[in-house]
CSV table of C-alpha atoms and ligand atoms in Angstrom, one decimal:
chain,number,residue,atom,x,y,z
A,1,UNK,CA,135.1,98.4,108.5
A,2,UNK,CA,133.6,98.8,105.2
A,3,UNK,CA,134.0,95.0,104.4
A,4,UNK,CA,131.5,94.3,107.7
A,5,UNK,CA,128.5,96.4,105.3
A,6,UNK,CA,126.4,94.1,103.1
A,7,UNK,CA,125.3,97.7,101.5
A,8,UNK,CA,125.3,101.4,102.0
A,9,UNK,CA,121.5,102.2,102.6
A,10,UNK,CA,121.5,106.1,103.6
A,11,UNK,CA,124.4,108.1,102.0
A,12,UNK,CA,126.6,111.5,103.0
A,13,UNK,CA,124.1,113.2,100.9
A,14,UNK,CA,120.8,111.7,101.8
A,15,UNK,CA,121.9,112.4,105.5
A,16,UNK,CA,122.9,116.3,104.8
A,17,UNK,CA,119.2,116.3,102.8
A,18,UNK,CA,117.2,114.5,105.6
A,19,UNK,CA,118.6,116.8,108.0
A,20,UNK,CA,118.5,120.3,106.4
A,21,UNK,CA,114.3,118.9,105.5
A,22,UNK,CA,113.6,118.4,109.4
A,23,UNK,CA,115.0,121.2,110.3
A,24,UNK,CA,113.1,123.0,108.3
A,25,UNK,CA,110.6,121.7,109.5
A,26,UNK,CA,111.1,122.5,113.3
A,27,UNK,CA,112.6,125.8,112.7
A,28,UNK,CA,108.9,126.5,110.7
A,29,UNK,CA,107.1,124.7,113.4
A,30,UNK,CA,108.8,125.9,116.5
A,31,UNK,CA,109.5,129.8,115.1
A,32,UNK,CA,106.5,131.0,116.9
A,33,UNK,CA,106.8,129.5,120.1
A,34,UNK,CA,107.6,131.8,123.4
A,35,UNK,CA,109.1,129.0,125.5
A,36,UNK,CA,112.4,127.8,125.0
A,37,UNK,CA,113.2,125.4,122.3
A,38,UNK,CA,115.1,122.0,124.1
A,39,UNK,CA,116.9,118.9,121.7
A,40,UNK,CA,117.5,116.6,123.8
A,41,UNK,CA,120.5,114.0,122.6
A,42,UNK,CA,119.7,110.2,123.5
A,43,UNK,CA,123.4,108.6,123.8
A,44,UNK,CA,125.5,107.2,122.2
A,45,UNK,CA,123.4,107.0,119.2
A,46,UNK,CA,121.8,110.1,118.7
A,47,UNK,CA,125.1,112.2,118.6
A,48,UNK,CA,125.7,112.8,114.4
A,49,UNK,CA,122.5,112.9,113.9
A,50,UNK,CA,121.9,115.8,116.7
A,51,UNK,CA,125.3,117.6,115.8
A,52,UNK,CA,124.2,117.7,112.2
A,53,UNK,CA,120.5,119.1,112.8
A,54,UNK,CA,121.3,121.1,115.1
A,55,UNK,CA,123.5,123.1,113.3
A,56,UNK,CA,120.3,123.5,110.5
A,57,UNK,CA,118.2,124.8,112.8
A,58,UNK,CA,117.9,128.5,112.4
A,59,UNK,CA,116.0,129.5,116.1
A,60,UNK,CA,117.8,129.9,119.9
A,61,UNK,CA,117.8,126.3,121.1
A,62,UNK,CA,119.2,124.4,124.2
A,63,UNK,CA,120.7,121.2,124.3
A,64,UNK,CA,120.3,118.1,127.2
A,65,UNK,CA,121.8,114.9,127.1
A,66,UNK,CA,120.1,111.4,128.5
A,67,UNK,CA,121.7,107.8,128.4
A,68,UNK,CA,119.0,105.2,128.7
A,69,UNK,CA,118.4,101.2,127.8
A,70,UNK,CA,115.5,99.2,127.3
A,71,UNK,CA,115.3,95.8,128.5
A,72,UNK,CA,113.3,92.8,126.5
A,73,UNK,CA,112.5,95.5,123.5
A,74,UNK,CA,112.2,92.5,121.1
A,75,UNK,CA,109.6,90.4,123.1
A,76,UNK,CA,108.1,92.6,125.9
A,77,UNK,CA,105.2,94.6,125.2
A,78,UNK,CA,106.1,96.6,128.5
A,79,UNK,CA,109.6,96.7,127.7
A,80,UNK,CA,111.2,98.8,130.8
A,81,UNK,CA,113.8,101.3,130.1
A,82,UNK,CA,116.1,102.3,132.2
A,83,UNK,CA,117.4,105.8,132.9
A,84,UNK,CA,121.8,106.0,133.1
A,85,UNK,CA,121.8,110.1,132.6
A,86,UNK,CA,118.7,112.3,133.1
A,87,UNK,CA,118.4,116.3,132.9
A,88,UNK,CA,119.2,117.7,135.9
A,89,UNK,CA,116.6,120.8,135.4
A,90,UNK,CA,114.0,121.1,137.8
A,91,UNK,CA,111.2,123.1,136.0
A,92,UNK,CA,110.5,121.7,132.9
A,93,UNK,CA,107.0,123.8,132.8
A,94,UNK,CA,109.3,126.4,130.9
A,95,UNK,CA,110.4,124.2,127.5
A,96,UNK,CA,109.1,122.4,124.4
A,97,UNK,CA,111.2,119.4,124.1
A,98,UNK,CA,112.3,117.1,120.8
A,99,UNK,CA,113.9,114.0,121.9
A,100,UNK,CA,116.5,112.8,119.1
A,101,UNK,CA,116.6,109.4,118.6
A,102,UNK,CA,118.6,107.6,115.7
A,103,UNK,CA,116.1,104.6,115.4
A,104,UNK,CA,112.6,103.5,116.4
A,105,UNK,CA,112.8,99.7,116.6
A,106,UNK,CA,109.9,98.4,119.3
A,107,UNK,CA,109.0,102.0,120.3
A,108,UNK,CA,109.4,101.5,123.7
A,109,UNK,CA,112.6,104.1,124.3
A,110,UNK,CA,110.6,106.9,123.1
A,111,UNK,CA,107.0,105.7,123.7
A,112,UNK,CA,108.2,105.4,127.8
A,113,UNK,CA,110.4,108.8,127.5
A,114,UNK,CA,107.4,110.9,126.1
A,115,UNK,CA,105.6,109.6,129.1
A,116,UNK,CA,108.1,110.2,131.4
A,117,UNK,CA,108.8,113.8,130.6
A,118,UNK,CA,105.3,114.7,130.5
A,119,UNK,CA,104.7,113.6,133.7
A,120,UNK,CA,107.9,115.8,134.6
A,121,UNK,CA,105.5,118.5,133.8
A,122,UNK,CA,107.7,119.2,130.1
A,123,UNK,CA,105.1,122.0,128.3
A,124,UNK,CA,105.6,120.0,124.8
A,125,UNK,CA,107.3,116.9,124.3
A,126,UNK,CA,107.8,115.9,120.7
A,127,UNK,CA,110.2,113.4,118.8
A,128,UNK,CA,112.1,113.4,116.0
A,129,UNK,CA,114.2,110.2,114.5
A,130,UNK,CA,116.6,109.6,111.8
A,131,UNK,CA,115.4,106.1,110.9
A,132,UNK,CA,112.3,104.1,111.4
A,133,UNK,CA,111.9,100.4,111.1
A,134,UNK,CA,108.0,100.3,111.6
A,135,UNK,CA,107.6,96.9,110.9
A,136,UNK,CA,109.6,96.1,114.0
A,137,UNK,CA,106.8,97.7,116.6
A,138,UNK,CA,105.8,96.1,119.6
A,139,UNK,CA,104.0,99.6,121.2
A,140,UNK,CA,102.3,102.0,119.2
A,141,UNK,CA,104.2,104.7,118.4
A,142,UNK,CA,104.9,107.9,115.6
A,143,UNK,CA,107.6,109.7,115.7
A,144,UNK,CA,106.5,113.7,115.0
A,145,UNK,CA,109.8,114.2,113.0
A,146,UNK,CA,111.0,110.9,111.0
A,147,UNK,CA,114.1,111.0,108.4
A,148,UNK,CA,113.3,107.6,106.4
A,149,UNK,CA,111.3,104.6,107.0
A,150,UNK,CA,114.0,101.6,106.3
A,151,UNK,CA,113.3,97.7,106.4
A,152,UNK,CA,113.9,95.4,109.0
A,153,UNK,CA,117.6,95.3,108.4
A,154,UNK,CA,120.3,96.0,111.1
A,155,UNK,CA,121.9,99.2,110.3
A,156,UNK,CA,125.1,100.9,111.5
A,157,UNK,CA,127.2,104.1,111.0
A,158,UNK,CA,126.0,107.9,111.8
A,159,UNK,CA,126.3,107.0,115.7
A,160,UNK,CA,124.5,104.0,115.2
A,161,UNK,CA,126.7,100.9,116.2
A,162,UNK,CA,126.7,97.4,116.8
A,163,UNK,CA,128.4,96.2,120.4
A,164,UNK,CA,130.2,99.9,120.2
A,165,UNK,CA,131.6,99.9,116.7
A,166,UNK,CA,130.8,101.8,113.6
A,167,UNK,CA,129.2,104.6,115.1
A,168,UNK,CA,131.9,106.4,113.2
A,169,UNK,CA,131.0,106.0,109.6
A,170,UNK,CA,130.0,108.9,108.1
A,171,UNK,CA,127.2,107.2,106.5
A,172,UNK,CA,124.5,104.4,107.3
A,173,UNK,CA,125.2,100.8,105.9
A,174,UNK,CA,123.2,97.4,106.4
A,175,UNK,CA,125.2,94.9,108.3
A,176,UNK,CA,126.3,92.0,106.9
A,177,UNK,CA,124.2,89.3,109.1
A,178,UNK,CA,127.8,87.2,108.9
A,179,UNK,CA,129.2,90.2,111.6
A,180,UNK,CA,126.2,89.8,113.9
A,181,UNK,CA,126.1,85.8,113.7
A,182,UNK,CA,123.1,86.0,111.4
B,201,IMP,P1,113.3,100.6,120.8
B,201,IMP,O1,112.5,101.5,119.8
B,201,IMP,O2,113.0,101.0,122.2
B,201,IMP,O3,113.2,99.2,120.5
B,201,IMP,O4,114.8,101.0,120.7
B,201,IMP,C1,115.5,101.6,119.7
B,201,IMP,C2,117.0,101.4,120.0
B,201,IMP,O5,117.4,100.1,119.6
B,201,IMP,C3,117.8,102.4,119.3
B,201,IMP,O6,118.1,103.6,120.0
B,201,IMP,C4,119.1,101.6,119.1
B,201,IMP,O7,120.0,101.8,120.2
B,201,IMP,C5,118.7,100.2,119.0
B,201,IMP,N1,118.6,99.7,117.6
B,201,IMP,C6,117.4,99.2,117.0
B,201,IMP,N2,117.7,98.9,115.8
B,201,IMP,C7,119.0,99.1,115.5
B,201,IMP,C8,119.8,98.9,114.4
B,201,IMP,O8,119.5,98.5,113.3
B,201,IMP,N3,121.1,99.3,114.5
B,201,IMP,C9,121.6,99.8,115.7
B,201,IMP,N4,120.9,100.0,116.8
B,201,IMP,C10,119.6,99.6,116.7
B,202,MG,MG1,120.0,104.1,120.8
């Protein structure tokens, strides 16, 4: 699997350091707070990166799980996503929510879930990602929690995977564009 990576670009280490910094980070930012603490996993993904952090985070937290694709991310400004697995609770007046993505590419997963759990009536709704390829935006969009900003290179491993492999490298390596058809 290792011959498929034109590079490794976030290590073992960097990962453990990236996630021990956000959750700092939430744990300082979310310590106060009198309604529940919510992650919420975006599959397949977000699963490594959400086992890891969550384990870091030193405050009572729930978890949720949602399962959703975008369609014409690349060219699409309005880029429609579509929902496989939503939370089943009913009252989400109750929660502050982080959504836990592994990348923002166009920004339209999380820019169109923000929306949508707001307008569930969610009392917070913030986002947190491993990875960030800004130059790749096609909405407006910043993440409130962000691991590293990484170039416009297709990246796998972590739970990130390309046509359902890799996702089990324990690291994050560039693809070589030879894999993909590049
Ligand atoms: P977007 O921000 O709505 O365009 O979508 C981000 C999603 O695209 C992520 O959750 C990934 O599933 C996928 N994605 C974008 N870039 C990569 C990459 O480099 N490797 C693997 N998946 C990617
Ligand atoms: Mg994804």
């Amino acid at each position: 699997m290792t011959n498929d990576l034109k590079y490794i670009l976030v290590s073992e280490e960097k990962l453990d350091e990236i996630t021990s910094t956000i959750a700092k980070q939430i744990c300082n930012d979310y310590r106060n707070s009198e309604k529940k603490l919510v992650l919420i996993c975006i599959l397949k993904g977000s699963l490594m990166f959400t086992s890891a952090l969550m384990k870091k985070i030193d405050l009572p937290l729930e978890i949720e799980f949602m399962k959703v694709s975008s369609y014409g991310s690349e060219s699409k400004s309005s880029g429609i996503i579509n929902i496989h697995l939503d939370i089943k609770r009913e009252d989400l007046s109750d929660a502050n929510f982080i959504i836990i993505e592994d990348i923002i590419d166009s920004g339209n997963t999380l820019s169109h879930l923000v929306k949508y759990l707001s307008e569930r009536g969610a009392n917070s709704v913030r986002t947190c990602t491993l990875l960030d390829k800004p130059s790749r935006r096609v909405v407006s969009f910043t993440p409130d929690y962000c691991g590293m900003e990484i170039p416009d290179e297709f990246v796998v491993g972590f739970g990130l995977d390309f046509n359902e492999k890799y996702r089990n490298l324990p690291y994050v390596g560039v693809l070589k564009p030879s894999v993909y058809g590049g």
